[in-house]
Tab-separated table of C-alpha atoms in Angstrom:
chain	number	residue	atom	x	y	z
A	1	ILE	CA	10.750	-12.252	12.053
A	2	SER	CA	9.379	-9.818	14.642
A	3	GLN	CA	5.440	-9.840	14.780
A	4	GLU	CA	5.341	-6.129	13.383
A	5	GLN	CA	8.034	-6.783	10.415
A	6	HIS	CA	5.685	-10.120	9.269
A	7	CYS	CA	2.104	-7.425	9.672
A	8	TYR	CA	4.013	-4.845	7.381
A	9	LEU	CA	4.460	-7.028	4.935
A	10	LEU	CA	1.309	-8.823	4.820
A	11	GLY	CA	0.000	-5.087	4.402
A	12	PHE	CA	2.531	-4.474	1.631
A	13	PHE	CA	1.593	-7.321	0.047
A	14	TRP	CA	-1.827	-7.147	0.203
A	15	ALA	CA	-1.464	-3.573	-1.562
A	16	ASP	CA	1.014	-4.025	-4.194
A	17	CYS	CA	1.477	-7.915	-5.160
A	18	TYR	CA	-0.125	-9.974	-8.101
A	19	PHE	CA	-2.146	-13.303	-6.513
A	20	GLY	CA	-3.451	-15.702	-8.973
A	21	GLU	CA	-3.534	-18.718	-11.335
A	22	GLY	CA	-0.374	-19.460	-13.499
A	23	LYS	CA	0.587	-21.987	-15.865
A	24	GLY	CA	-0.315	-25.706	-15.133
A	25	GLY	CA	-2.954	-24.434	-12.737
A	26	ARG	CA	-0.177	-23.266	-9.968
A	27	TYR	CA	-0.472	-20.452	-8.204
A	28	SER	CA	2.507	-17.559	-8.030
A	29	PHE	CA	2.641	-14.220	-6.620
A	30	SER	CA	4.905	-11.515	-7.859
A	31	PHE	CA	5.250	-7.703	-7.458
A	32	GLU	CA	6.779	-4.599	-8.583
A	33	ILE	CA	8.112	-1.627	-6.857
A	34	LYS	CA	10.421	1.046	-8.060
A	35	THR	CA	13.550	0.158	-7.428
A	36	ASP	CA	14.937	3.383	-5.763
A	37	ASP	CA	12.895	2.029	-2.764
A	38	PHE	CA	13.419	-1.503	-3.367
A	39	GLU	CA	16.421	-1.698	-0.793
A	40	HIS	CA	13.935	-0.871	2.041
A	41	VAL	CA	11.833	-3.605	1.908
A	42	TRP	CA	14.242	-6.126	0.100
A	43	GLY	CA	15.918	-7.618	3.420
A	44	LEU	CA	12.974	-7.840	5.406
A	45	ILE	CA	11.770	-10.244	2.164
A	46	LYS	CA	14.724	-12.374	0.987
A	47	GLU	CA	15.682	-13.138	5.014
A	48	ASN	CA	12.173	-14.186	6.140
A	49	LEU	CA	9.839	-15.246	3.099
A	50	GLY	CA	12.605	-17.085	1.101
A	51	PHE	CA	12.375	-14.897	-2.149
A	52	SER	CA	16.380	-15.148	-3.738
A	53	LYS	CA	16.213	-13.324	-7.184
A	54	PHE	CA	14.627	-10.588	-8.363
A	55	SER	CA	14.508	-8.919	-11.775
A	56	THR	CA	14.650	-4.997	-12.863
A	57	ARG	CA	13.461	-3.223	-15.889
A	58	THR	CA	12.312	0.167	-16.988
A	59	ARG	CA	8.992	0.535	-18.551
A	60	VAL	CA	7.960	2.268	-21.765
A	61	ASN	CA	7.482	5.965	-21.197
A	62	SER	CA	8.284	5.430	-17.436
A	63	LYS	CA	11.188	7.114	-15.825
A	64	ASN	CA	11.999	4.671	-13.150
A	65	SER	CA	12.892	1.383	-13.052
A	66	GLN	CA	11.297	-1.321	-11.505
A	67	SER	CA	12.449	-4.398	-9.400
A	68	ARG	CA	10.261	-7.767	-9.463
A	69	ILE	CA	10.274	-10.536	-7.197
A	70	THR	CA	8.354	-13.718	-7.858
A	71	MET	CA	7.525	-16.699	-5.750
A	72	ALA	CA	5.748	-19.854	-6.453
A	73	GLN	CA	6.221	-21.672	-2.942
A	74	GLN	CA	3.426	-23.732	-2.242
A	75	LYS	CA	3.152	-23.275	1.167
A	76	TYR	CA	2.614	-19.444	1.386
A	77	MET	CA	0.655	-19.848	-1.745
A	78	THR	CA	-1.894	-21.815	0.488
A	79	PHE	CA	-1.590	-19.222	3.009
A	80	LEU	CA	-2.315	-16.338	0.713
A	81	LYS	CA	-4.728	-18.245	-0.876
A	82	ASN	CA	-6.695	-18.794	2.436
A	83	ASN	CA	-6.501	-15.133	3.046
A	84	ASN	CA	-7.896	-13.939	-0.142
A	85	PHE	CA	-4.907	-12.597	-1.592
A	86	HIS	CA	-6.660	-12.787	-4.719
A	87	LYS	CA	-10.043	-11.876	-3.871
A	88	LYS	CA	-9.959	-8.634	-2.872
A	89	GLU	CA	-13.834	-7.452	-3.570
A	90	GLN	CA	-14.320	-9.726	-0.678
A	91	GLY	CA	-12.466	-8.285	2.320
A	92	CYS	CA	-9.821	-8.443	4.107
A	93	PRO	CA	-9.800	-11.256	6.757
A	94	ILE	CA	-6.267	-10.948	7.464
A	95	PHE	CA	-6.149	-7.323	9.263
A	96	HIS	CA	-9.251	-8.436	11.247
A	97	SER	CA	-7.331	-11.171	12.734
A	98	ILE	CA	-4.435	-8.906	13.612
A	99	SER	CA	-3.861	-7.359	17.118
A	100	GLU	CA	-4.657	-4.093	17.813
A	101	LYS	CA	-1.577	-2.887	18.435
A	102	ASN	CA	-0.109	-4.712	15.357
A	103	GLN	CA	-2.397	-3.413	13.094
A	104	PRO	CA	-0.685	-0.050	12.340
A	105	PHE	CA	2.070	-2.061	11.328
A	106	PHE	CA	-0.170	-3.450	8.489
A	107	ILE	CA	-1.496	-0.121	7.270
A	108	LYS	CA	2.145	1.044	7.314
A	109	GLY	CA	2.869	-1.750	4.692
A	110	PHE	CA	-0.650	-0.929	2.628
A	111	LEU	CA	0.666	2.630	2.877
A	112	ASP	CA	3.902	1.968	1.049
A	113	GLY	CA	2.398	-0.333	-1.474
A	114	ASP	CA	-0.317	1.453	-2.862
A	115	GLY	CA	-0.722	4.701	-0.754
A	116	SER	CA	0.353	8.905	-0.991
A	117	VAL	CA	1.387	11.402	1.345
A	118	SER	CA	2.112	14.600	-0.449
A	119	LEU	CA	1.978	18.221	-0.932
A	120	ASP	CA	0.980	19.793	-4.431
A	121	LYS	CA	2.157	22.318	-6.138
A	122	ASN	CA	0.080	24.488	-3.954
A	123	ASN	CA	1.001	23.366	-0.790
A	124	SER	CA	-2.357	21.180	-0.267
A	125	PHE	CA	-1.574	18.193	2.332
A	126	ARG	CA	-2.766	14.891	0.528
A	127	VAL	CA	-3.247	11.456	2.212
A	128	SER	CA	-4.842	8.706	0.037
A	129	PHE	CA	-5.056	4.958	-1.305
A	130	ASN	CA	-5.646	4.096	-4.520
A	131	GLY	CA	-7.023	0.584	-5.306
A	132	ALA	CA	-9.023	-1.428	-7.689
A	133	TYR	CA	-12.146	-0.552	-8.720
A	134	GLY	CA	-14.764	-2.768	-6.758
A	135	GLN	CA	-12.440	-3.595	-4.265
A	136	SER	CA	-13.347	-4.060	-0.716
A	137	TRP	CA	-11.924	-1.045	1.801
A	138	ASP	CA	-13.357	-2.832	5.052
A	139	PHE	CA	-9.895	-2.972	6.910
A	140	LEU	CA	-8.972	0.697	5.990
A	141	GLU	CA	-12.211	2.200	7.110
A	142	ASP	CA	-12.038	-0.303	10.548
A	143	PHE	CA	-8.977	1.345	11.143
A	144	LEU	CA	-9.740	5.051	10.051
A	145	LYS	CA	-13.124	5.134	11.892
A	146	LYS	CA	-11.115	3.518	15.120
A	147	HIS	CA	-9.185	6.664	15.734
A	148	GLN	CA	-11.848	8.963	14.550
A	149	LEU	CA	-10.055	9.969	11.181
A	150	ASP	CA	-12.408	11.273	8.702
A	151	TYR	CA	-12.466	9.855	5.295
A	152	ASN	CA	-14.347	9.472	1.783
A	153	ILE	CA	-14.233	6.522	-0.862
A	154	TYR	CA	-14.481	7.711	-4.769
A	155	ASN	CA	-15.122	4.914	-7.425
A	156	LYS	CA	-13.896	6.418	-10.582
A	157	ARG	CA	-14.074	5.410	-14.075
A	158	ARG	CA	-12.673	7.324	-16.946
A	159	THR	CA	-12.040	6.606	-20.718
A	160	VAL	CA	-8.321	6.749	-21.884
A	161	GLN	CA	-6.761	6.231	-25.462
A	162	ARG	CA	-3.888	3.736	-25.653
A	163	ASN	CA	-2.348	3.328	-29.006
A	164	GLY	CA	-5.513	4.859	-30.426
A	165	ILE	CA	-7.846	2.562	-28.802
A	166	GLU	CA	-10.593	3.581	-26.140
A	167	LYS	CA	-10.168	1.561	-22.484
A	168	ILE	CA	-12.021	2.143	-19.480
A	169	HIS	CA	-9.874	3.033	-16.493
A	170	SER	CA	-11.589	2.018	-13.304
A	171	TYR	CA	-10.199	2.519	-9.912
A	172	SER	CA	-10.932	3.597	-6.113
A	173	VAL	CA	-9.790	6.232	-3.720
A	174	VAL	CA	-9.663	6.334	-0.099
A	175	GLU	CA	-8.825	9.944	0.855
A	176	VAL	CA	-8.321	11.200	4.787
A	177	LEU	CA	-9.976	14.431	4.941
A	178	LYS	CA	-9.384	17.608	7.464
A	179	ASN	CA	-5.401	18.318	7.849
A	180	LYS	CA	-5.922	17.624	11.696
A	181	ASN	CA	-7.170	13.994	10.617
A	182	LYS	CA	-4.241	13.241	8.135
A	183	ILE	CA	-1.345	14.874	10.481
A	184	GLN	CA	-2.821	12.016	12.988
A	185	PHE	CA	-2.527	9.530	10.127
A	186	CYS	CA	0.923	9.880	9.785
A	187	GLU	CA	1.936	10.418	13.309
A	188	LEU	CA	0.406	6.942	13.913
A	189	MET	CA	2.492	5.690	11.250
A	190	LYS	CA	5.904	7.175	12.379
A	191	LYS	CA	5.504	5.397	15.523
A	192	CYS	CA	6.052	2.122	13.391
A	193	GLY	CA	9.680	3.005	13.799
A	194	LYS	CA	12.200	2.580	10.732
A	195	ILE	CA	10.262	0.271	9.083
A	196	GLY	CA	9.548	0.527	5.368
A	197	LEU	CA	9.437	3.532	3.239
A	198	MET	CA	9.578	6.408	5.367
A	199	ARG	CA	10.346	9.086	2.921
A	200	LYS	CA	6.155	8.894	2.816
A	201	VAL	CA	5.087	10.123	6.550
A	202	ASP	CA	8.301	12.296	6.484
A	203	VAL	CA	5.897	14.714	4.122
A	204	LEU	CA	4.377	15.626	7.083
A	205	GLU	CA	7.676	17.408	9.028
A	206	ARG	CA	7.976	19.866	5.164
A	207	PHE	CA	4.087	20.158	5.934
A	208	LEU	CA	4.726	21.548	9.542
A	209	GLN	CA	7.280	23.726	8.841
A	210	MET	CA	5.320	25.075	5.899
A	211	ARG	CA	2.737	25.811	8.471
A	212	LYS	CA	5.197	27.310	11.099
A	213	SER	CA	6.833	29.815	8.559
A	214	LYS	CA	3.255	31.348	7.368
A	215	GLY	CA	2.247	31.468	11.153
A	216	LEU	CA	-0.596	28.608	10.842
């Protein structure tokens, strides 16, 4: 596995995996991804990290099926535990150990796992990241500041109704501000090449074409 691919997978797992203590005190690692996106990352995971099995399911009230992978190899569990993959409120030490040259690949993986690049119905361009309430965004803030990209962090708590029961839904959002910053961010991600889900940064081309057609 290349260093770039390794850094991409670390960012992807940091964003979208569950890592915690399971039955018998053993740690396990799992994640889910839309089945349509699965083929873009499965090759890297299978060839380089020893996964061999996955399952597919469709959740209730969901239009998209999800593919799920679980692994319990002790060697990799120790690595994940030592790098706080189960305590994200304590920051992301693994990112700061990556060379500046390869940090964009980590961020690309994180974007594919928990980020969004979109155009809404009014053609408003949005680049954002979602995470757990109270988690540390130290690595993402470091990356955005390094590239002089303005951003805001929103911590939100709202009450939702599920099966007649009120529950608190808490989450955190990092949003890149100003179109020039969003364009620059997507250009940085495009420089990572064909690793991962290109559909997210490809939204940039639609946005630029839309601006051009309007003479902006």
